[in-house]
Short mmCIF file of C-alpha atoms and ligand atoms in Angstrom, two decimals:
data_model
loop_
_atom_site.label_atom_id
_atom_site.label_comp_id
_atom_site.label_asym_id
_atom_site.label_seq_id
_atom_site.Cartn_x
_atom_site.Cartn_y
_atom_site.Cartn_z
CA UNK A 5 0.00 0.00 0.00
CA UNK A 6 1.64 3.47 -0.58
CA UNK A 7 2.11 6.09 2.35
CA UNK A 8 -1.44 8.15 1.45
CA UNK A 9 -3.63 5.27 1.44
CA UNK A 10 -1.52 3.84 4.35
CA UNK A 11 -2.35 7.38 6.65
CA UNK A 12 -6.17 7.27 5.14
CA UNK A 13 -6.37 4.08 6.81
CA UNK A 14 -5.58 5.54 10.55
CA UNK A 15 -8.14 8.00 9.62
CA UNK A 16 -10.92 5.89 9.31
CA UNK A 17 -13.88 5.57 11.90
CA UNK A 18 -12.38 3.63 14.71
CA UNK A 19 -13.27 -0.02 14.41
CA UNK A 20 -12.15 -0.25 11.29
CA UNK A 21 -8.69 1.78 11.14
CA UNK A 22 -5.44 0.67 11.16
CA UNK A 23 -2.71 2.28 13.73
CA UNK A 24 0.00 4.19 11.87
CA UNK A 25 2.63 2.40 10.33
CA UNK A 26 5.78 1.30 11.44
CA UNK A 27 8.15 3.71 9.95
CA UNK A 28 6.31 6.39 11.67
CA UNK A 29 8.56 4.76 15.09
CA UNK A 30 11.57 3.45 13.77
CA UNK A 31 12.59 5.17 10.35
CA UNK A 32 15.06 8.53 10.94
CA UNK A 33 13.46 10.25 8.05
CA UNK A 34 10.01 9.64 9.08
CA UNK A 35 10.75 11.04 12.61
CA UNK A 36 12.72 14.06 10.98
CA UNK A 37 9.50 14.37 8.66
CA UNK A 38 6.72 14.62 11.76
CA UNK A 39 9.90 16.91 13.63
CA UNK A 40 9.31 19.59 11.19
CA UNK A 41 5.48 19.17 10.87
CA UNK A 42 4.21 17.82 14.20
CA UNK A 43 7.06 19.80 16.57
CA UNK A 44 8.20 22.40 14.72
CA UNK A 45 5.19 23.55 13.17
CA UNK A 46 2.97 23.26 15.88
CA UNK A 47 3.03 24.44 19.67
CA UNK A 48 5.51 22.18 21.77
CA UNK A 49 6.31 22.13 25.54
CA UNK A 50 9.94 23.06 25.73
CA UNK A 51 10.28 23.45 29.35
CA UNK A 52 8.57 25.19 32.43
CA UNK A 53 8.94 28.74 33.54
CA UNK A 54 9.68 27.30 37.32
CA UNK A 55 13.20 26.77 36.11
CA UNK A 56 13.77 30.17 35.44
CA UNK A 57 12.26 32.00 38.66
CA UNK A 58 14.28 34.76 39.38
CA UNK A 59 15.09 37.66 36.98
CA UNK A 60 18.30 37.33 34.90
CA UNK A 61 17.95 33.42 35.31
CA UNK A 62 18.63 31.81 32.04
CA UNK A 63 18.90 28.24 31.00
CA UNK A 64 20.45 26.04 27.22
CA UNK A 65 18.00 24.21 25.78
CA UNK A 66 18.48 22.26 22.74
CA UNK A 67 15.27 21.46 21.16
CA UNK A 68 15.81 18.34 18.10
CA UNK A 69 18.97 19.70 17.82
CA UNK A 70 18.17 23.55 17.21
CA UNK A 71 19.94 25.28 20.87
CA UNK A 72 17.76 27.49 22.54
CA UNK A 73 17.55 29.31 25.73
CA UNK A 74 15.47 30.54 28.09
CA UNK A 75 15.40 33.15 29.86
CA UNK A 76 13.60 35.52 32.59
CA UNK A 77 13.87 38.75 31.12
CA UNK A 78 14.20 41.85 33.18
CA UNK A 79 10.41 42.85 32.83
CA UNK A 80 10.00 39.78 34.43
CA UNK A 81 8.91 37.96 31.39
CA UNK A 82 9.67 34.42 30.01
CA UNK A 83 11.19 34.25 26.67
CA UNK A 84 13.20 31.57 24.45
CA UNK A 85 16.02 32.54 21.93
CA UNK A 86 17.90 31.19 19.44
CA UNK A 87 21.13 30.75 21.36
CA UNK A 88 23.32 31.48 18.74
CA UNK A 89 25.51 35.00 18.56
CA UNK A 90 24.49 37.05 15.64
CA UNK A 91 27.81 37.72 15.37
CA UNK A 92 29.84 34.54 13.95
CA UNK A 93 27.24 31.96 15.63
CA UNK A 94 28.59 31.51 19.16
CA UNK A 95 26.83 29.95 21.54
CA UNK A 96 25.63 32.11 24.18
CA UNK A 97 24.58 30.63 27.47
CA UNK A 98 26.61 27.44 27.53
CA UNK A 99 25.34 26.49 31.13
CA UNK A 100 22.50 27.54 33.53
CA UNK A 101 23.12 31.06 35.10
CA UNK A 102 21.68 33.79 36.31
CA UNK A 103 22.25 36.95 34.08
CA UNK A 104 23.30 39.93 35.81
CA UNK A 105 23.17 42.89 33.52
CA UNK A 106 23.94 41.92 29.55
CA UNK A 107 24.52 38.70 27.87
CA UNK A 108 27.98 38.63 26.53
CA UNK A 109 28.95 36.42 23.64
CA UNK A 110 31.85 34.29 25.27
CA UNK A 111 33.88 35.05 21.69
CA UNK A 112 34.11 38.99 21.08
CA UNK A 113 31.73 39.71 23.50
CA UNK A 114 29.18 41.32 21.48
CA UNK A 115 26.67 42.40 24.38
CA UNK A 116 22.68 41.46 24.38
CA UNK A 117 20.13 42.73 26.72
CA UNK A 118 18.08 40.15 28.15
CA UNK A 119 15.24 41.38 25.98
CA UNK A 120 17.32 40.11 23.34
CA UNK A 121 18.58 43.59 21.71
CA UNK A 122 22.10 44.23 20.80
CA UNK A 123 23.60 46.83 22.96
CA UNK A 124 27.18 46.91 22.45
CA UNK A 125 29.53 45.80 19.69
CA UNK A 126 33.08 46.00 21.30
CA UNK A 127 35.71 46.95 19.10
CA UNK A 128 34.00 46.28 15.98
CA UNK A 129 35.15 49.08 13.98
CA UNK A 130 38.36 48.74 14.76
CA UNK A 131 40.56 48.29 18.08
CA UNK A 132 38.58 50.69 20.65
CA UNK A 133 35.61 51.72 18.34
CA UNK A 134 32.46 50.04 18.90
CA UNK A 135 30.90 51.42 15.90
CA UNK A 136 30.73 50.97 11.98
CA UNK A 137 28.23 51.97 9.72
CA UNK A 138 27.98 48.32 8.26
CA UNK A 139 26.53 46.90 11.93
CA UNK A 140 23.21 48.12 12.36
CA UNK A 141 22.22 47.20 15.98
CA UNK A 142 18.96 47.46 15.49
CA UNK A 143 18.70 44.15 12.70
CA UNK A 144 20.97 42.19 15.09
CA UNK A 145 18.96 41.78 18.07
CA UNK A 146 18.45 37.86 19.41
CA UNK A 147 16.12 36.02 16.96
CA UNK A 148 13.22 35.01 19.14
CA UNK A 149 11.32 32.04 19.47
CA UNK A 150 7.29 32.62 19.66
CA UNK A 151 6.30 31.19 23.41
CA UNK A 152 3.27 30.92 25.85
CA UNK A 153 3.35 30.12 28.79
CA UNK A 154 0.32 27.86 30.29
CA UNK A 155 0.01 25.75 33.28
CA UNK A 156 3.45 26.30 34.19
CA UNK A 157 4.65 25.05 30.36
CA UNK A 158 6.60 27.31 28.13
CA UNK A 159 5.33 26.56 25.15
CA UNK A 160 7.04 27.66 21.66
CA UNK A 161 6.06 27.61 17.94
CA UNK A 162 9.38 27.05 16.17
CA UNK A 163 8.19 27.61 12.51
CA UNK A 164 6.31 30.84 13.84
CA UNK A 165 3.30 30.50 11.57
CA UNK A 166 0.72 28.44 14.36
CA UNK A 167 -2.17 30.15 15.12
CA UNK A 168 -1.77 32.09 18.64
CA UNK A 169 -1.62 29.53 21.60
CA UNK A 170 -4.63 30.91 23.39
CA UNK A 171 -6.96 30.45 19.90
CA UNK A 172 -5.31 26.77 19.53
CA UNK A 173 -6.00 25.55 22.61
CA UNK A 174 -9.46 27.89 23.51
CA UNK A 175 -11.15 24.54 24.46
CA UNK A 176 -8.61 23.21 26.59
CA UNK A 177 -8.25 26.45 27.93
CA UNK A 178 -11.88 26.83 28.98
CA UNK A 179 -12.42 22.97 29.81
CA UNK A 180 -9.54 24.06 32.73
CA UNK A 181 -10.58 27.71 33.22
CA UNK A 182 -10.44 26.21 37.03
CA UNK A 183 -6.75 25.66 36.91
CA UNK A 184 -5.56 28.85 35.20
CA UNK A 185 -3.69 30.17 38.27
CA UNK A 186 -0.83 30.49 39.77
CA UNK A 187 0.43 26.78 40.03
CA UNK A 188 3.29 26.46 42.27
CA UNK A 189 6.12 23.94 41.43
CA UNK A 190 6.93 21.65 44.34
CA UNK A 191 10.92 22.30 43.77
CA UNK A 192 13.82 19.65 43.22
CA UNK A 193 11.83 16.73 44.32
CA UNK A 194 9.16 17.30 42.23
CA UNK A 195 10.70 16.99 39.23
CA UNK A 196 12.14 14.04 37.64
CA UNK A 197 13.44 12.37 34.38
CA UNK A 198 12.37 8.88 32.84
CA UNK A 199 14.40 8.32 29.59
CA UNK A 200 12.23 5.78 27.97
CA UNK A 201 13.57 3.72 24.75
CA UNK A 202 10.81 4.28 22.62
CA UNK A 203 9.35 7.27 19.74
CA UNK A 204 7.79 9.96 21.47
CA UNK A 205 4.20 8.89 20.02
CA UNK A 206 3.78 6.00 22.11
CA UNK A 207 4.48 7.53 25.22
CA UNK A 208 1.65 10.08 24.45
CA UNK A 209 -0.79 7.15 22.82
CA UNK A 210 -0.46 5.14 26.13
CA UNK A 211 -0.82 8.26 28.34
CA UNK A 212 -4.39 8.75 26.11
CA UNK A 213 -6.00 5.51 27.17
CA UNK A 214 -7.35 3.87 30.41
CA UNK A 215 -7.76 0.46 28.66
CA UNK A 216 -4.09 -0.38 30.48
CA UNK A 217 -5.00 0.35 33.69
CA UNK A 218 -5.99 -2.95 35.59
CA UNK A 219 -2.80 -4.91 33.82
CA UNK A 220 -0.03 -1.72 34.24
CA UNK A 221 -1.45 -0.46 37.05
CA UNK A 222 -3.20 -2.67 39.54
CA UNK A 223 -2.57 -0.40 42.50
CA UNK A 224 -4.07 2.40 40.90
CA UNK A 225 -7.35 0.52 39.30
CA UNK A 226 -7.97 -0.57 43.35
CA UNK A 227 -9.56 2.85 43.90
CA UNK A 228 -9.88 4.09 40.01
CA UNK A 229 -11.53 1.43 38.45
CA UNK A 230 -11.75 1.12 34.11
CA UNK A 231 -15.33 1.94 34.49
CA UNK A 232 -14.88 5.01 36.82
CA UNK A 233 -13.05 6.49 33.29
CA UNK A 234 -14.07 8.49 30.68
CA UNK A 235 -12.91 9.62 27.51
CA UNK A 236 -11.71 13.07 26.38
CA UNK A 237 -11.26 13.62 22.82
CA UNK A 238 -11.10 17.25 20.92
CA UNK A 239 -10.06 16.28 17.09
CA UNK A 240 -6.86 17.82 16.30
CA UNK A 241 -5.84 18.96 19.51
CA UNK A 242 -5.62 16.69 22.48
CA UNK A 243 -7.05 13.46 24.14
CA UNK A 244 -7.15 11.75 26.70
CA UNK A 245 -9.01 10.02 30.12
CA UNK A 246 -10.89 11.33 33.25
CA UNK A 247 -11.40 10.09 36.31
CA UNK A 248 -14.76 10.56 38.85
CA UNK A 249 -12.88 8.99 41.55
CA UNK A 250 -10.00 10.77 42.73
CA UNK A 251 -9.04 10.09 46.07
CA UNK A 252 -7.05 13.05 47.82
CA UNK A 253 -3.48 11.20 49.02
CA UNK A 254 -2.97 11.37 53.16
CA UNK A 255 -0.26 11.44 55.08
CA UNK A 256 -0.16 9.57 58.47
CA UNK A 257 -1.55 12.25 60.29
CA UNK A 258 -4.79 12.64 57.75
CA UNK A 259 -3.09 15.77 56.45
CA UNK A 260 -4.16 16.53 52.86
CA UNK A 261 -2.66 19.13 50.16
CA UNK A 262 -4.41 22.31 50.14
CA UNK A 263 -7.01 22.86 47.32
CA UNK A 264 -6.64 25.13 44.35
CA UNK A 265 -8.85 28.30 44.89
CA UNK A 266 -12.69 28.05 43.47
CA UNK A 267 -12.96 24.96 41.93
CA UNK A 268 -15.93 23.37 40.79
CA UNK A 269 -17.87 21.43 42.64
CA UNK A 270 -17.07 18.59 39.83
CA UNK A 271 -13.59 18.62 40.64
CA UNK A 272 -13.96 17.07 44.29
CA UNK A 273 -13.93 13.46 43.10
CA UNK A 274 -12.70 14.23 39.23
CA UNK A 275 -9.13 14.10 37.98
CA UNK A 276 -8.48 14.52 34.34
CA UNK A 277 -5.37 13.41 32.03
CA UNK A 278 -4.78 15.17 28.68
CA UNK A 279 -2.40 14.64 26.08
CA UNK A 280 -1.90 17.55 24.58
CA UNK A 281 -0.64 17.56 21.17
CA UNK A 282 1.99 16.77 20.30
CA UNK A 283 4.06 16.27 23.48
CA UNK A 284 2.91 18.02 26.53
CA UNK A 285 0.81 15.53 29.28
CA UNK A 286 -0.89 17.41 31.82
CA UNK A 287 -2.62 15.76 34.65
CA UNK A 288 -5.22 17.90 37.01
CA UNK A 289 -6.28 17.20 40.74
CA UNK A 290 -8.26 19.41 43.11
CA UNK A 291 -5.09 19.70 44.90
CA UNK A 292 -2.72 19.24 42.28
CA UNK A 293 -1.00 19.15 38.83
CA UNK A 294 1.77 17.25 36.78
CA UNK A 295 3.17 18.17 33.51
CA UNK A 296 5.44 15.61 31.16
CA UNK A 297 7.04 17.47 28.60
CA UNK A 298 8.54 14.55 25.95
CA UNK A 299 11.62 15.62 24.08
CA UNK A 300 12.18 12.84 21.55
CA UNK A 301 16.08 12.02 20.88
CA UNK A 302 15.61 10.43 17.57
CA UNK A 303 13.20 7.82 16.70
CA UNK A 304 14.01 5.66 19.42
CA UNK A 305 14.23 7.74 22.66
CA UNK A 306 12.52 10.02 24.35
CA UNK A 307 12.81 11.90 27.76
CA UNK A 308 10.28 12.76 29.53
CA UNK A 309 10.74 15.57 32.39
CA UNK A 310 8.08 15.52 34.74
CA UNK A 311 6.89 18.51 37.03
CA UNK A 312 4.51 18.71 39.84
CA UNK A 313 2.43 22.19 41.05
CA UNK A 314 0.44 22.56 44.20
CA UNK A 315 -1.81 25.48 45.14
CA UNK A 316 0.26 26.99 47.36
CA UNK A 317 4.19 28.09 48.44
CA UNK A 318 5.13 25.52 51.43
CA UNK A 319 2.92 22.18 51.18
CA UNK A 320 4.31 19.78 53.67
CA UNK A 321 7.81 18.09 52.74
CA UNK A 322 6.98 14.88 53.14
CA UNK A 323 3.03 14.68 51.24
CA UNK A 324 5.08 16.08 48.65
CA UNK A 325 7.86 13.76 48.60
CA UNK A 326 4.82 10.78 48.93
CA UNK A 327 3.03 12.10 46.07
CA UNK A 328 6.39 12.20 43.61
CA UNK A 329 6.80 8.66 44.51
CA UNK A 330 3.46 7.46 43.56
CA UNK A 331 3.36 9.21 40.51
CA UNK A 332 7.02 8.08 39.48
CA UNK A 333 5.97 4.41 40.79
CA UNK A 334 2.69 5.07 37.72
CA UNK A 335 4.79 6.15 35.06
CA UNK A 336 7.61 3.74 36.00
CA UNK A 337 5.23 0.96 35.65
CA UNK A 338 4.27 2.32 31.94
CA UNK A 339 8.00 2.15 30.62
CA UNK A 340 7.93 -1.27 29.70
CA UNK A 341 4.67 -1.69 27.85
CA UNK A 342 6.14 1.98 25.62
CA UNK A 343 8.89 0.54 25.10
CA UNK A 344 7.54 -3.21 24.26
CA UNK A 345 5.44 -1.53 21.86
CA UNK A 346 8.40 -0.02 20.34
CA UNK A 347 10.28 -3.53 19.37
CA UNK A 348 6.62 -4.14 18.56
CA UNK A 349 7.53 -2.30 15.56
CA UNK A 350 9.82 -3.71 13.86
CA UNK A 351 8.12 -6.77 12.86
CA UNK A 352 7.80 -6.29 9.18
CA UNK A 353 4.09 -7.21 8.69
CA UNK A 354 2.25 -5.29 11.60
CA UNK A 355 -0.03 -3.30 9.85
CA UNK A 356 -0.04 -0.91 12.73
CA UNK A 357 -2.77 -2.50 14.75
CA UNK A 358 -6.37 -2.40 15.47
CA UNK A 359 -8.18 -0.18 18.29
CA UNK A 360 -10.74 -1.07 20.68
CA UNK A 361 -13.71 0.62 19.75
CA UNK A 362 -15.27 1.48 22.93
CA UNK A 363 -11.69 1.67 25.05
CA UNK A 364 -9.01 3.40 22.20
CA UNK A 365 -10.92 6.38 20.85
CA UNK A 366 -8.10 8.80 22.59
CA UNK A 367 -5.75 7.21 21.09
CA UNK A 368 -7.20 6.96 17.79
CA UNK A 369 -8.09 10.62 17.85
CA UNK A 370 -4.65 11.26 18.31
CA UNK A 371 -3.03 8.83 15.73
CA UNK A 372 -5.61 10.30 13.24
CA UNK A 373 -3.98 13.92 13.87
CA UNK A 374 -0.80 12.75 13.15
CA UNK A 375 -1.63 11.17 10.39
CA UNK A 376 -3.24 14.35 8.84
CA UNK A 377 -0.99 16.66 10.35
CA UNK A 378 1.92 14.59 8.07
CA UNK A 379 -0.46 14.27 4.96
CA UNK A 380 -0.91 17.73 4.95
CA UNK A 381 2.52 18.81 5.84
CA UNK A 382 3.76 17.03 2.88
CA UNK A 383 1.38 18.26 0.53
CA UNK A 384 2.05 21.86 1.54
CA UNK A 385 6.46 21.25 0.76
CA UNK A 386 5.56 20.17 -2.37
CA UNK B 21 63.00 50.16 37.07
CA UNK B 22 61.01 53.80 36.28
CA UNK B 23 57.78 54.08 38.17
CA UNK B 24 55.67 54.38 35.93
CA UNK B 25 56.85 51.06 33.80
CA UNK B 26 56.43 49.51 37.32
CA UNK B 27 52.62 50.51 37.63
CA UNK B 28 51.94 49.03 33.90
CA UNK B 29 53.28 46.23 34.54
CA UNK B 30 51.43 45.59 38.00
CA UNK B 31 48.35 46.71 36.22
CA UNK B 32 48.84 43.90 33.38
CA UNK B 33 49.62 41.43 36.04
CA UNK B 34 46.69 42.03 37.76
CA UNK B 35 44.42 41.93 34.44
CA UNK B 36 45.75 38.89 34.05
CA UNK B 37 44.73 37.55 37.23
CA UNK B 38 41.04 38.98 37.52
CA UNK B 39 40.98 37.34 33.40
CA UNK B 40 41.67 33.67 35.31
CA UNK B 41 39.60 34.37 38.07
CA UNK B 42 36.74 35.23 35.98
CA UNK B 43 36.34 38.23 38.36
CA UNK B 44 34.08 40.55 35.94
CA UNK B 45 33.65 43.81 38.29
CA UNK B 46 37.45 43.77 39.25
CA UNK B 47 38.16 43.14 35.48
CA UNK B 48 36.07 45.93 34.55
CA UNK B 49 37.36 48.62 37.41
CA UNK B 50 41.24 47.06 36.09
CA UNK B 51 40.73 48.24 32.72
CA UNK B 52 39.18 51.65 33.38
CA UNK B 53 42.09 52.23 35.48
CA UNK B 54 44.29 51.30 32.68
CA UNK B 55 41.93 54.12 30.47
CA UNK B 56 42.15 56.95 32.81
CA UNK B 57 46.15 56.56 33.04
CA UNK B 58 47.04 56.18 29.99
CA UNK B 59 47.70 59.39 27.75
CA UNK B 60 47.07 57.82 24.23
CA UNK B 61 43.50 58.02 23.53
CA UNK B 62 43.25 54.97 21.32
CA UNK B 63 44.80 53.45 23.78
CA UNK B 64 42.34 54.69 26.76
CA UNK B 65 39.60 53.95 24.53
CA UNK B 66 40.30 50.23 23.78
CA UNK B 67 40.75 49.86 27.45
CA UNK B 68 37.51 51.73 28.10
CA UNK B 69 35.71 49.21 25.46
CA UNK B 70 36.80 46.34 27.45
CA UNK B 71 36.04 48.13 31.03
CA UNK B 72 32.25 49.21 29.35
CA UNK B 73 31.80 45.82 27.75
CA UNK B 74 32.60 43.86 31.26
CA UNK B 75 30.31 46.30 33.12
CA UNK B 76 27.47 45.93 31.15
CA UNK B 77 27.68 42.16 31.86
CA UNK B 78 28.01 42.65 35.22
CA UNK B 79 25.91 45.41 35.88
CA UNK B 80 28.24 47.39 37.12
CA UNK B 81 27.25 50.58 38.91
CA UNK B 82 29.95 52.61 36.87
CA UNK B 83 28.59 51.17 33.61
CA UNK B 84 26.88 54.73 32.58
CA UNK B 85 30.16 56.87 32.69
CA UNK B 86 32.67 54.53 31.03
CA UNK B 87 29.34 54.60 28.28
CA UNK B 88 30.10 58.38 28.55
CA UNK B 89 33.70 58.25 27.88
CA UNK B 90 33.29 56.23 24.43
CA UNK B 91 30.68 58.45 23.30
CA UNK B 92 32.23 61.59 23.75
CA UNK B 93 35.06 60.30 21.73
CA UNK B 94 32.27 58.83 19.11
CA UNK B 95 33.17 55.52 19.90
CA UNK B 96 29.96 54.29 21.68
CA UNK B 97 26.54 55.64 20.52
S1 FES C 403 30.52 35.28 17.78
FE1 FES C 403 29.56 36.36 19.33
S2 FES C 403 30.71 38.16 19.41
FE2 FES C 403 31.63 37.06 17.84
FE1 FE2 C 404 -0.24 4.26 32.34
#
């Protein structure tokens, strides 16, 4: 079957598509293919604004290979650069610091405000002149990365032709109107990296579904059951579960995390899990949030960097440390079914699998937009 | 050895050390002092770019007048 007809298939009605193929995991071109259209083109979690709280703080990223930094600017805003010197290419920030005044290129020292204009050019007219009619400050500013930031994730549209994160994600944005607050970051413990050895795509399809839950997760199914799930699925944008049981975690002493502010009355017992796309998971509690950011490292790996919030500054140490553990037990326990499914993959005549049509429609809804995200993607380079 | 020579020469030395010590501020104060004593004004100026250039990374409170020096020569804007 050729490629279109191939990604038609995964964009049929549910019981009777096809997953996508296997390239789509395991061929480098492929995954450099969807890198341009699915990551590049779209809106992608890079990283969240808690790492940068202070003013001047600044932080190297490299996103698929393109370096990056962040930064908290002096107006106390988040932004992401290109780090790269306009100069001869240098790169900038080569470590995490916190910026004091300018940004100095580390090879002629060409001088950047943290706003990301050019402020001085030292010596380059000559040996104590730092100006030339040929160097036009103004044109050589940082080149900026487009970024939102939303439930603690910096978000950033590489190509810089999306349409503007709050119109993209309105629905999400309203469906969690609840949770757009302040969302404090529970500091070093809370975060945490699993590198998995799999393509990004199945970490997000198996965060979509609750199918796995009694077989991956038996703890978790004793007090959220399969049926106690439902499904969440807005085409083109993000899928995923909810929960009507969510159970508040204790400590010994009956101690419980503080609520978010104003929440619903549905939110007492209701948790929800969203993928959205392409690789931001967000997780919401009455009491608290996690976000999984997924940077893919070719075709094969992926990290995911995990972050947990809380309503308020100081929560107690040890809930907090309780609740990392549990989660990080959960998402520990999905590693090796991501990472089955990617051997999975190479055997030559999977057709890319069938979905359960009453348990898989998140992920279905989400192999369908990549699947037409691709299609279309090519269509438009040629 | 003349005085003068003598100064220079502990003024290099101790560019030199602030350079490995990565010691911005004292870097920056070194080379305006190296500016204001010399009496060659391409000299005082390239000293004065690398004084400016270290303040402004460091945020020097003394940032604004070595600014002033360059421009009044036209070599800052
Ligand atoms: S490469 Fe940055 S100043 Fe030359
Ligand atoms: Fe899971």
């Amino acid at each position: 079957m050729e490629k279109t007809a191939r990604l038609n298939q995964v964009c049929l009605p549910v019981d009777e598509a096809n997953g996508l193929p296997n390239e789509h995991y395991t061929c480098p071109s492929v995954f450099k293919e969807e890198k341009d259209i699915l990551l590049f083109g779209k809106w992608s979690g890079l990283a969240v604004s808690a790492q940068i709280p202070n003013i001047g703080d600044a932080v190297p990223i490299s996103f698929q290979g393109t370096p990056l930094f962040i930064i908290r600017t002096k107006k106390n805003k988040v932004k992401v650069f290109q780090n790269t010197c306009r100069h001869r290419g240098m790169i900038l920030i080569d470590r995490v610091k916190s910026i004091e005044g300018a940004i100095r290129c580390p090879y002629h020292s060409w001088c950047y405000s943290t706003e990301g204009s050019l402020i001085s050019t030292p010596h380059v007219g000559g040996p104590g002149r730092n100006l030339h009619d040929a160097i036009d400050r103004s044109e050589l500013g940082l080149t900026e990365i487009r970024s939102h930031v939303w439930m603690g994730v910096i978000w950033i549209n590489l190509s810089g032709d999306a349409p503007k994160f709050e119109d993209n994600m309105k629905e999400l944005i309203d469906r969690w109107s609840d949770f757009d607050r302040p969302l404090f970051h529970g500091g070093k413990e809370s975060s945490f990296t699993i590198e998995v050895a799999a393509n990004w795509k199945l970490a997000v399809e198996n965060y979509c579904e609750s199918y796995h839950l009694p077989w991956v997760h038996p703890g978790l199914n004793i007090y959220s059951k399969l049926e106690d799930h439902y499904h969440i699925e807005h085409k083109n944008k993000f899928s995923g579960q909810g929960t009507r049981v969510y159970q508040q975690l204790k400590d010994g002493n009956g101690n419980v995390f503080p609520d978010f502010a104003d929440l619903n009355a549905k939110w007492e017992t209701a948790a929800e899990y969203i993928a959205v796309y392409p690789n931001v998971l967000l997780g919401v509690h009455r009491d608290h949030a996690f976000v999984i950011i997924l940077i893919p490292d070719g075709p094969e790996k992926t990290y995911e960097h995990i972050h947990l919030f809380y309503s308020k500054e100081n929560t107690p140490e040890q809930l907090r440390l309780q609740n990392m553990k549990q989660w990080k037990l959960v998402f520990e326990e999905d590693v090796p079914v991501v990472e089955g499914m990617q051997r999975g993959r190479y055997a030559v005549n999977f057709d890319g699998g069938r979905f359960s049509p009453a348990m898989d429609n998140p992920t279905h809804c989400f192999h369908c937009w990549v699947a037409n995200e691709v299609q279309n993607g090519l269509k438009h380079k040629k | 050895m003349d005085s003068s020579i003598k100064n220079k020469i502990d003024l290099e030395e101790k560019i030199l050390t602030a350079h490995q010590n990565n010691d911005g501020v004292k870097l920056a104060e070194l080379y305006a002092k190296a500016a204001y004593t010399t009496s060659n004004l391409n000299k005082a100026c390239f000293f004065m770019v690398n004084a400016y250039t270290l303040a402004l990374e460091c945020n020097h409170p003394d940032t604004l007048s070595f600014f002033q020096f360059l421009q009044k020569y036209d070599r800052e804007k």
